[in-house]
mmCIF file of C-alpha atoms in Angstrom:
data_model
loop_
_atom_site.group_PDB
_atom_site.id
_atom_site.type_symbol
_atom_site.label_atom_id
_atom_site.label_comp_id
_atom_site.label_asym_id
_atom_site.label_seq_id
_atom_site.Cartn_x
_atom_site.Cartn_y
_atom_site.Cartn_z
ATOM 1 C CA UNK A 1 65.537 96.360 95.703
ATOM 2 C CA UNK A 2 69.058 95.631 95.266
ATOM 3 C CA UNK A 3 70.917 96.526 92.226
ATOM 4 C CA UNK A 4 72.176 93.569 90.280
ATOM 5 C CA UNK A 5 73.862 89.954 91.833
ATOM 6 C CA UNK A 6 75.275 90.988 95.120
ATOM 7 C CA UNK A 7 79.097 89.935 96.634
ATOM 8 C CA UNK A 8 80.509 90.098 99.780
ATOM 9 C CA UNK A 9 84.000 92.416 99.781
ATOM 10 C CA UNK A 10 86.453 91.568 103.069
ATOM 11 C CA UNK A 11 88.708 94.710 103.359
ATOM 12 C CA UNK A 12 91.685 92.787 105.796
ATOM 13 C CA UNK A 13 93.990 95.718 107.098
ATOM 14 C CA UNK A 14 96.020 96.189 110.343
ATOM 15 C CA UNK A 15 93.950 96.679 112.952
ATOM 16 C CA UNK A 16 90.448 96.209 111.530
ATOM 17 C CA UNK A 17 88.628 93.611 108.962
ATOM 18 C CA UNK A 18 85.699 95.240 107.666
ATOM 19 C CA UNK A 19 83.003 93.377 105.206
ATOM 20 C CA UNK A 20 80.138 94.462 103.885
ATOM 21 C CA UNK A 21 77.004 92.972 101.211
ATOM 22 C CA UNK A 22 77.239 94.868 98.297
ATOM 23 C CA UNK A 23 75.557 95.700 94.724
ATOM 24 C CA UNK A 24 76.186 95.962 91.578
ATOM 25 C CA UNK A 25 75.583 99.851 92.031
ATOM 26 C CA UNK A 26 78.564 99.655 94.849
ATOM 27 C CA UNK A 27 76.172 100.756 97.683
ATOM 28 C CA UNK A 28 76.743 98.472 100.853
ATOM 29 C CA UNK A 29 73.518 96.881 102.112
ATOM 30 C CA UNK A 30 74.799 95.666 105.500
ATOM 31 C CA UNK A 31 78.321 95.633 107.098
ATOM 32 C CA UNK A 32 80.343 94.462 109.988
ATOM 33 C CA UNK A 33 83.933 94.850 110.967
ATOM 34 C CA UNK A 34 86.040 92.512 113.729
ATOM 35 C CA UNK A 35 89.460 93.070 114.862
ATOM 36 C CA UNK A 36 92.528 92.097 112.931
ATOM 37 C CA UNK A 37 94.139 88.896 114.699
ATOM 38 C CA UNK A 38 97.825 90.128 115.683
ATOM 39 C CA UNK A 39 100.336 89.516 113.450
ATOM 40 C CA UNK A 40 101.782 86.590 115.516
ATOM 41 C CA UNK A 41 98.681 84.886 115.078
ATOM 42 C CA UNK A 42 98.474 81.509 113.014
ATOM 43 C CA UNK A 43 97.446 81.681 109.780
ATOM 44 C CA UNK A 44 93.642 79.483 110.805
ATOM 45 C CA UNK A 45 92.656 82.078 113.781
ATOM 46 C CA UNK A 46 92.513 85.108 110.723
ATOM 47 C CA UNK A 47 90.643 82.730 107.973
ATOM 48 C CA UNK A 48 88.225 81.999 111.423
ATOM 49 C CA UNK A 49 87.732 85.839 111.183
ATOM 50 C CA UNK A 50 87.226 86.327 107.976
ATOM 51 C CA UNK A 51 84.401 83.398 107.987
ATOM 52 C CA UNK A 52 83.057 84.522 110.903
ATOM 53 C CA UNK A 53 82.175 88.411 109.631
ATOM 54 C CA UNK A 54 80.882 86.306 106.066
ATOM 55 C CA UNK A 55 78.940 84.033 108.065
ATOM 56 C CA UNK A 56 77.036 86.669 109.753
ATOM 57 C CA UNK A 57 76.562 88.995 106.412
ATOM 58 C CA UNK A 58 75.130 85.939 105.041
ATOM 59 C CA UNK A 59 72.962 85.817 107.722
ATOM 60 C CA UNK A 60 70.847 88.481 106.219
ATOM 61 C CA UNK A 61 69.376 86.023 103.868
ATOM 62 C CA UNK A 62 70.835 87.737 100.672
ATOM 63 C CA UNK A 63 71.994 85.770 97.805
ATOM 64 C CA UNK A 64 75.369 86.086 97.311
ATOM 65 C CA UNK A 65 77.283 85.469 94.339
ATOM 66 C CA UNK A 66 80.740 85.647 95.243
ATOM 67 C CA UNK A 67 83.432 86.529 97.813
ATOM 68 C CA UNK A 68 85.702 88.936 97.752
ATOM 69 C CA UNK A 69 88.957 89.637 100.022
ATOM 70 C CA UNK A 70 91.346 92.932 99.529
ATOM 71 C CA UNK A 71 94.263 91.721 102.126
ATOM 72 C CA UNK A 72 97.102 94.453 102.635
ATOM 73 C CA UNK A 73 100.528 92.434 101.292
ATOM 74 C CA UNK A 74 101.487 90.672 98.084
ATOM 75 C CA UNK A 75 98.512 88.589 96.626
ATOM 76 C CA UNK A 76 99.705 86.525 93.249
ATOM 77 C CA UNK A 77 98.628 86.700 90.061
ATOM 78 C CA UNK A 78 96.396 83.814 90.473
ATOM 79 C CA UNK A 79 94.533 85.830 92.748
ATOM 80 C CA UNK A 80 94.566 83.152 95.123
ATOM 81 C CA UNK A 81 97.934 83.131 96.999
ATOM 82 C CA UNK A 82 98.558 85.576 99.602
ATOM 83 C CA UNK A 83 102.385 85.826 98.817
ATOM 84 C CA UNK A 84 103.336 88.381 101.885
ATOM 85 C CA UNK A 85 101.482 89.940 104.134
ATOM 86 C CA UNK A 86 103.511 92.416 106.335
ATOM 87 C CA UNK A 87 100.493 92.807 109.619
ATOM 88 C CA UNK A 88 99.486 89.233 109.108
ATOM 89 C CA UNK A 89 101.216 85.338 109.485
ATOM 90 C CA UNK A 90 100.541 84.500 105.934
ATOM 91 C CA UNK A 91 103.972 83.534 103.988
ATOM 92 C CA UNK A 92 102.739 81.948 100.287
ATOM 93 C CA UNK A 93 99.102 81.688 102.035
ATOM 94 C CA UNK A 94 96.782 79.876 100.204
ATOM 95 C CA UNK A 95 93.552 81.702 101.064
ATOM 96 C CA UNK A 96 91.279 80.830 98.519
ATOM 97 C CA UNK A 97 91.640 76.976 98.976
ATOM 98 C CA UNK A 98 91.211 77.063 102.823
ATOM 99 C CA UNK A 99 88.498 79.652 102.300
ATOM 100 C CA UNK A 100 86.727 77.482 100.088
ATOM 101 C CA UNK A 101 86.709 74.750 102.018
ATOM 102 C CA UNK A 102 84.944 76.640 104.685
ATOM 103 C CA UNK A 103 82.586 78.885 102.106
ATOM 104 C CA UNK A 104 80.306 77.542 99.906
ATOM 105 C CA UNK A 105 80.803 80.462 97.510
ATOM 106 C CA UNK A 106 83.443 81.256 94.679
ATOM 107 C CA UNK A 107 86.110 83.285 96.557
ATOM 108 C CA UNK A 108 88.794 85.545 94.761
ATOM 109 C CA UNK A 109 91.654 87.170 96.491
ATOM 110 C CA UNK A 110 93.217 90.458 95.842
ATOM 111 C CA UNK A 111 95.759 93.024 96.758
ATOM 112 C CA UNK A 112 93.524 95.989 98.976
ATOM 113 C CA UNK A 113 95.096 98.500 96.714
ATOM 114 C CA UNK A 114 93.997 96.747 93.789
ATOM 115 C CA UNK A 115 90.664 96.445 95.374
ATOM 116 C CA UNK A 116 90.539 100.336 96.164
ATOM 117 C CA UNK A 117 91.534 101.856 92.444
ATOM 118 C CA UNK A 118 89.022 99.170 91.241
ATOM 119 C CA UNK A 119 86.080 101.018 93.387
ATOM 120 C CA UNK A 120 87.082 104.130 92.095
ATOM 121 C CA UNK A 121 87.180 103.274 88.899
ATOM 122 C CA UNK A 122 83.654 102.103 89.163
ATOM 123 C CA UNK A 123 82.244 104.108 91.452
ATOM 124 C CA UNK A 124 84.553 107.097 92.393
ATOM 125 C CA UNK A 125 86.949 109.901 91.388
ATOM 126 C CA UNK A 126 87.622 107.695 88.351
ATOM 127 C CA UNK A 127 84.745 106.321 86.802
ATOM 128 C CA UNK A 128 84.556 106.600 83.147
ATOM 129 C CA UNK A 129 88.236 106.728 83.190
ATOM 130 C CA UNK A 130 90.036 104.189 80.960
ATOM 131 C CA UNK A 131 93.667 104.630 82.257
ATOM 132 C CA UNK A 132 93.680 105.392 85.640
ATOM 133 C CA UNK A 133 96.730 105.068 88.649
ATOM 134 C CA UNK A 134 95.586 105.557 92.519
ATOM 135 C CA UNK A 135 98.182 106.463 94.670
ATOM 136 C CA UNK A 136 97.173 105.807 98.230
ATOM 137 C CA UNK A 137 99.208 108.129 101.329
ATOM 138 C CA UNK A 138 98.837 106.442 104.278
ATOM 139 C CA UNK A 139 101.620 105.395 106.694
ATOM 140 C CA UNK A 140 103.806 104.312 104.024
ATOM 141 C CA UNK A 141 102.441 104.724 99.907
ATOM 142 C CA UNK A 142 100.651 101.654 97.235
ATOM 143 C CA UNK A 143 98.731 102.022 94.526
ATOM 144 C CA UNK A 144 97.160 100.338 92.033
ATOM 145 C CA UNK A 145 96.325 100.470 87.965
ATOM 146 C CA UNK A 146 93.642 99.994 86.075
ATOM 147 C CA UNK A 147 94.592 100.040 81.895
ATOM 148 C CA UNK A 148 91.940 99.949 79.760
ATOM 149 C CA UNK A 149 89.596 99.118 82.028
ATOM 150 C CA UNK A 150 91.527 96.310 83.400
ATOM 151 C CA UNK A 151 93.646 96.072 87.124
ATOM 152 C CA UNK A 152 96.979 95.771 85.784
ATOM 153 C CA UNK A 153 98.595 93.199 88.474
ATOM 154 C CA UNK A 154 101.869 92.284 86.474
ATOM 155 C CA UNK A 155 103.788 89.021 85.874
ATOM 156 C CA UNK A 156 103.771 88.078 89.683
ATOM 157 C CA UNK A 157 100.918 90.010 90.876
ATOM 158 C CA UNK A 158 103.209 92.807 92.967
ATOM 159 C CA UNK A 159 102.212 96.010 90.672
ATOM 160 C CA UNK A 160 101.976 99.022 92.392
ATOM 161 C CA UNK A 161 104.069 99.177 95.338
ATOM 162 C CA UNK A 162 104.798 102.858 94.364
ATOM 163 C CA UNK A 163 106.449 103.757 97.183
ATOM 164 C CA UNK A 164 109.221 101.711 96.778
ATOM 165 C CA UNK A 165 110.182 103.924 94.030
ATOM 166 C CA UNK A 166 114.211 105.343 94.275
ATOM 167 C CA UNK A 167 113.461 109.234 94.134
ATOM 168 C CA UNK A 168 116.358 110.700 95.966
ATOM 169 C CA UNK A 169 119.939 108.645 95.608
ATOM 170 C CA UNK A 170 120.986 107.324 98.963
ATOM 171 C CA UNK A 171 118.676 108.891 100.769
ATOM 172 C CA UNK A 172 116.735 108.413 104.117
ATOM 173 C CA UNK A 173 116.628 104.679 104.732
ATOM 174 C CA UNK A 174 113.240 102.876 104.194
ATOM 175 C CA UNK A 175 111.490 99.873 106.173
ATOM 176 C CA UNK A 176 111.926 97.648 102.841
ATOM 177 C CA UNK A 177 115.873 97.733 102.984
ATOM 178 C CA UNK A 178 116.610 100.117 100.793
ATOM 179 C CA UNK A 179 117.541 104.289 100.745
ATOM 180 C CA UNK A 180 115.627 107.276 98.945
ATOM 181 C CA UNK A 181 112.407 105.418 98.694
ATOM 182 C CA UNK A 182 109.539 107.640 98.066
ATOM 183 C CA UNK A 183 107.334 106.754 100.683
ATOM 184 C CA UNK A 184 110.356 108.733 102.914
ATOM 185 C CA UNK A 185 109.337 111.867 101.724
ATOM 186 C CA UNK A 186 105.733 111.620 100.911
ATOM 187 C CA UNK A 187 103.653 109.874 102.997
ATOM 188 C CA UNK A 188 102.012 109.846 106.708
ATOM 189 C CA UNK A 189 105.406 108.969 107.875
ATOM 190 C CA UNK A 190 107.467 111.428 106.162
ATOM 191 C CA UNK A 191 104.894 114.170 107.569
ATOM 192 C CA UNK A 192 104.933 113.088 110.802
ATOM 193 C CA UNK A 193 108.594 112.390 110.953
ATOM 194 C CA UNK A 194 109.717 116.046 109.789
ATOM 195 C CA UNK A 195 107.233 117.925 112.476
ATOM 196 C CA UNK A 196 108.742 115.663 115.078
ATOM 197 C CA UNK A 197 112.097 116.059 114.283
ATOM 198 C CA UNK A 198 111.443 120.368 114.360
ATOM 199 C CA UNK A 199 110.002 119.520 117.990
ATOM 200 C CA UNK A 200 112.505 117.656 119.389
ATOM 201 C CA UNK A 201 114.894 120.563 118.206
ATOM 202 C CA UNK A 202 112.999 122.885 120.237
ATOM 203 C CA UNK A 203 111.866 125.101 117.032
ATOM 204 C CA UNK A 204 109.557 128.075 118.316
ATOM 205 C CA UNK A 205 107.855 127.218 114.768
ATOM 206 C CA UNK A 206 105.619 124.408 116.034
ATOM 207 C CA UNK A 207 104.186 125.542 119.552
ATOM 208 C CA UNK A 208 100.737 125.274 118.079
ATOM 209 C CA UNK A 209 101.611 121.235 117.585
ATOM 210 C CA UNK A 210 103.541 121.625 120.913
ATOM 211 C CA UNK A 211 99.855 122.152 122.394
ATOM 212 C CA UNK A 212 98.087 119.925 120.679
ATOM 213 C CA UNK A 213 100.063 117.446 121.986
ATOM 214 C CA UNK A 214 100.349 118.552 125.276
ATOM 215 C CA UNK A 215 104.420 119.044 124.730
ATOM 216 C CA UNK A 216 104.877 115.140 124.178
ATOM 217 C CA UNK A 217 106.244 114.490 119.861
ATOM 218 C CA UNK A 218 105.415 110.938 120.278
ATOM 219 C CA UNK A 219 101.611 111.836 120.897
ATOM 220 C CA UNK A 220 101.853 113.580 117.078
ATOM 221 C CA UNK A 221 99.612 111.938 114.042
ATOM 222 C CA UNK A 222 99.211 112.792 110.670
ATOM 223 C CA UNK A 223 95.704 113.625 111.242
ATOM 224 C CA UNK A 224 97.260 116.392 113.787
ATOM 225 C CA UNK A 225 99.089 117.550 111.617
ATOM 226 C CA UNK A 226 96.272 117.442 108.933
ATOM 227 C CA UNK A 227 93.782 119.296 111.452
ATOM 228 C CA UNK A 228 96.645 122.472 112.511
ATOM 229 C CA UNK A 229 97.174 122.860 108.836
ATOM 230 C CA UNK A 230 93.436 123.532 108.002
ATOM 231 C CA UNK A 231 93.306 125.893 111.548
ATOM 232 C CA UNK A 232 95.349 127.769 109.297
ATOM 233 C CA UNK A 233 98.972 126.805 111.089
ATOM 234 C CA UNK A 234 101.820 128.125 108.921
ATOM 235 C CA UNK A 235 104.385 125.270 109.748
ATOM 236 C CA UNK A 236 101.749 122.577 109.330
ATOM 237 C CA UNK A 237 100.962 124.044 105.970
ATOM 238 C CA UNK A 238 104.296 123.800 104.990
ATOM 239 C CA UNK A 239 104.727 120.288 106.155
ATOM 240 C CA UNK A 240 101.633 119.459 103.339
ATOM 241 C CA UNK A 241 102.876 121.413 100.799
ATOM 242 C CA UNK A 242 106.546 119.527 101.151
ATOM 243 C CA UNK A 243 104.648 116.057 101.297
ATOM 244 C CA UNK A 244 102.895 117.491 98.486
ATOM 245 C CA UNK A 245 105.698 118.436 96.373
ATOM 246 C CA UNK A 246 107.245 115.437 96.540
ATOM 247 C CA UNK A 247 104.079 113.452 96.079
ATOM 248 C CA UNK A 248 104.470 115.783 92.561
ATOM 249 C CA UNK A 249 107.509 114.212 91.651
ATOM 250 C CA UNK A 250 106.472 111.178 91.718
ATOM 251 C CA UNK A 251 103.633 111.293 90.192
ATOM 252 C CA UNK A 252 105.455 112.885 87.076
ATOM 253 C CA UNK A 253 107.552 110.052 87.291
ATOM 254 C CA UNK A 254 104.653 107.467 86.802
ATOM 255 C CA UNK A 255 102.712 109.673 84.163
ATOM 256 C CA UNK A 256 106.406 108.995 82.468
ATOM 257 C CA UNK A 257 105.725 104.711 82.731
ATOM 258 C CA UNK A 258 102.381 104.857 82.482
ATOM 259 C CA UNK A 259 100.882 107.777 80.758
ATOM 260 C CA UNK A 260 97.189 107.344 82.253
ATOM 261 C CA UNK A 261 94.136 110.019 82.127
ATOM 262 C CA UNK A 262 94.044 110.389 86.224
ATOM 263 C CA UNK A 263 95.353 110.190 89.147
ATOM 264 C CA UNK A 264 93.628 109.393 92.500
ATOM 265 C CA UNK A 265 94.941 110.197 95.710
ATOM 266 C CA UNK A 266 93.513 108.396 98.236
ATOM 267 C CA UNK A 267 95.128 107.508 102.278
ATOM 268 C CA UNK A 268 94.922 109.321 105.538
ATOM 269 C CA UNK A 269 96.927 111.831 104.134
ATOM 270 C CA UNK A 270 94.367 112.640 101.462
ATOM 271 C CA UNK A 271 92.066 114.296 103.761
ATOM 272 C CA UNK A 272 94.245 117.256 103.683
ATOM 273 C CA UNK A 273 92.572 118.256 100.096
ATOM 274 C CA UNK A 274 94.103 120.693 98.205
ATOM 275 C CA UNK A 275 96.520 121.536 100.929
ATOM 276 C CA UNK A 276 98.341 118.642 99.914
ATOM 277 C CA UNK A 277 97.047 118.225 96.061
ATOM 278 C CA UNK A 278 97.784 121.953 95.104
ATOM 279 C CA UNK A 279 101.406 121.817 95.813
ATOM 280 C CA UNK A 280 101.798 118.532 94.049
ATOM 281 C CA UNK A 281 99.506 119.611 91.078
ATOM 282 C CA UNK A 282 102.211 122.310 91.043
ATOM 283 C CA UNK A 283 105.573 119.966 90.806
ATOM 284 C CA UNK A 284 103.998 117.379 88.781
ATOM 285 C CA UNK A 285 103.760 120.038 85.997
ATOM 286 C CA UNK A 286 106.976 120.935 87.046
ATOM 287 C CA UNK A 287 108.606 117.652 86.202
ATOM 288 C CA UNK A 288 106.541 116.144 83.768
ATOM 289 C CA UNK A 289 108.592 114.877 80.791
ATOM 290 C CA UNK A 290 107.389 116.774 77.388
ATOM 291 C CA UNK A 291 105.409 119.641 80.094
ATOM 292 C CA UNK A 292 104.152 121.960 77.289
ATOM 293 C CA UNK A 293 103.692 119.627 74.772
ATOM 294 C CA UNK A 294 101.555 116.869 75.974
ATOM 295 C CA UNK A 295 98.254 116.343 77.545
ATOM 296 C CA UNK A 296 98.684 116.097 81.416
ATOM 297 C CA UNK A 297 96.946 114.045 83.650
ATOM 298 C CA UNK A 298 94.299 114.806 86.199
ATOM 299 C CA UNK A 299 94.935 114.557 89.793
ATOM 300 C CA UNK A 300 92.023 114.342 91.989
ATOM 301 C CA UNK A 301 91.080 113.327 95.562
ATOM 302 C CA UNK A 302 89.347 109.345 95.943
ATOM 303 C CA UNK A 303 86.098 109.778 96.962
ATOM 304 C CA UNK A 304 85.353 106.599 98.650
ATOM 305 C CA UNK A 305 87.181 106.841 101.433
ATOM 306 C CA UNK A 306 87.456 103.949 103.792
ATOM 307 C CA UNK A 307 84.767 101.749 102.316
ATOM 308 C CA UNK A 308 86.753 101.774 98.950
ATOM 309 C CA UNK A 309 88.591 98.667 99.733
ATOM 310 C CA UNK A 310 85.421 96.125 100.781
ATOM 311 C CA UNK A 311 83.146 97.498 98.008
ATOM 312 C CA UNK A 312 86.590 97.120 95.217
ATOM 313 C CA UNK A 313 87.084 93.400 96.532
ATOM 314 C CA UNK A 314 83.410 92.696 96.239
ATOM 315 C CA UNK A 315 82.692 93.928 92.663
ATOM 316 C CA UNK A 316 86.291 92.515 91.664
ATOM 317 C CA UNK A 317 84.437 88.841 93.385
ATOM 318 C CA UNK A 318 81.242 89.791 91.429
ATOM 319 C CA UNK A 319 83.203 89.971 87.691
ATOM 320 C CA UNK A 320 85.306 87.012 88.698
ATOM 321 C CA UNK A 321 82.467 85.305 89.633
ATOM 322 C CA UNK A 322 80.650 86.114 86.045
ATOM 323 C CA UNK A 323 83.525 85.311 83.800
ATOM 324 C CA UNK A 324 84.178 81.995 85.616
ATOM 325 C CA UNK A 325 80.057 81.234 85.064
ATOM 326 C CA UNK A 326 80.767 82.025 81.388
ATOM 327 C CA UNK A 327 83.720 80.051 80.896
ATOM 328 C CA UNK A 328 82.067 76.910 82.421
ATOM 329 C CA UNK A 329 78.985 77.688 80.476
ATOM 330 C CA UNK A 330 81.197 77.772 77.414
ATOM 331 C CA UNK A 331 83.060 74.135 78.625
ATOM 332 C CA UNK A 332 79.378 72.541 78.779
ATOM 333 C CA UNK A 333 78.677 73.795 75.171
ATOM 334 C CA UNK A 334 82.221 72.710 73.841
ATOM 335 C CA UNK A 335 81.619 69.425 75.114
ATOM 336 C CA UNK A 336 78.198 68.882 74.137
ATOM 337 C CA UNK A 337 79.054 69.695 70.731
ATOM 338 C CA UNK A 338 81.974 67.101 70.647
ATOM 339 C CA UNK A 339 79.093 64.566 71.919
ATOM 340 C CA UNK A 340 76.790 65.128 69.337
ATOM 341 C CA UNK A 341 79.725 65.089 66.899
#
């Protein structure tokens, strides 16, 4: 038997939508995954998506509470505008209205980062943890917060674009406009970037990439890169370790906002364990403002891996879903009571 009211969770990234029926226990019942439209595609052919892989969960015959979508971009704070999204056509998209006219089911809309710390929090590296920060490495670096058991989204509903972060004064120049952005120096990117630019210099230090890649840098992936390292391959071990560091400093830098309990580092990049969390473990103590006289934060690996995003949006759905069933449980009593009066 199921645990608990079940929600569907839409994970939108890319080059993939994934969705899956979830419980309250955050175990996926069923699941199915469709191709992301291509960015140049209107706005109506990715909500057709989206209702197609929900149409076909709910063809299971479970009874679903809620819906739940974790797109990759800016999602306001009302949870229901898709503000920016970077793969996709949505400018100020306003998903949960044309979603609802085509669902029969309470939808709420969320960041995918948001959607990932909040699986982890429930389910993952961070349960029990009341002040966590996730820190996701993939091709470029989000996060998310969760305060007091809470996502923190801020004002607008843009917290957590970490990687945006200044860390090194005009420095190398980032996708978003701007120089010295963190995501330059710690991320899929950065990684592959550096062991590409030692291979087009002809460095005798990465033959073993050299052959993975059959002589050809453009062939190179962070998972490469990831894989030589644990075959034991010096340079790719030092290529971690400098992600690594500098995924240190920055951390420090957000225990100094944010002070939480834990940090979870989750991404592509993540799957290089302690090859990569060792050396930032290392230069977060290193820069961490009062080191010796506070407590420090954890920093641990997310365990949920890619599912984290569909089963975050659907439990996020399955609250919403609650709350608003309270709320308009608690408008039928207020006016009842005014009638009577």
């Amino acid at each position: 038997m199921p645990d608990g009211p079940l929600a569907i969770g839409v994970d939108i990234g890319g080059t993939k939508v994934a969705a899956g029926v979830v419980d309250a226990s955050g175990s996926v019942l069923h699941r199915t995954r469709r191709d992301t439209p291509h960015r140049s595609t209107s706005p109506r052919v990715v909500e057709d998506t989206i209702v197609s892989a929900v149409e076909e969960l709910l063809g299971h015959g479970d009874e679903v509470v809620a819906v739940g979508i974790g797109a990759a971009g800016f999602v306001a704070a009302d949870r229901a505008t898709v503000v920016f999204a970077p793969h996709l056509s949505w400018r100020n998209e306003p998903l949960r209205a044309s979603l609802g006219e085509r669902l029969a089911l309470p939808i709420f809309v969320d960041n995918d980062a948001n959607a990932g710390i909040w699986a982890e929090h429930r389910f993952g590296a961070g349960r029990g943890e009341s002040h966590l920060v996730m820190v996701n490495l993939g091709t470029g670096i989000g996060g998310g917060i969760v305060i007091d058991g809470r996502v923190l989204r801020g004002r607008f509903g843009i917290a957590g674009e970490f990687g945006h972060m200044q860390v090194v004064p005009d420095g190398i120049r980032c996708e978003c406009g701007n120089r010295g952005c963190w995501e330059q120096y710690a991320s899929g990117n950065a990684l592959v970037r550096e062991a590409r630019s030692l291979m087009s210099a002809g460095s005798p230090v990465v033959s073993d990439l050299f052959e993975r890649v059959g002589g050809d840098p453009g062939e190179l992936t962070g998972p490469l890169v990831t894989e030589a390292a644990r075959d034991g391959d010096p340079l790719a071990r030092e290529l971690l370790g400098e992600i690594g560091r500098w995924l240190g400093v920055g951390i420090a830098n957000l225990a100094a906002a944010l002070d939480p309990g834990t940090f979870v580092i989750g991404g592509g990049v993540s799957a290089a364990g302690d090859l990569l969390l060792e050396p930032a473990r290392v230069a977060f103590r290193r820069q961490l403002t009062g080191r010796g006289y506070r407590p420090e934060a954890s920093i641990v690996a997310a365990q949920l891996g890619n599912e984290a995003g569909l089963v975050g949006a659907a439990d996020l759905a399955r609250v919403g879903a609650a709350d608003l069933a309270w709320a308009e449980a608690a408008d039928r009593a207020d006016r009842a009571e005014h009638a009577d009066g």
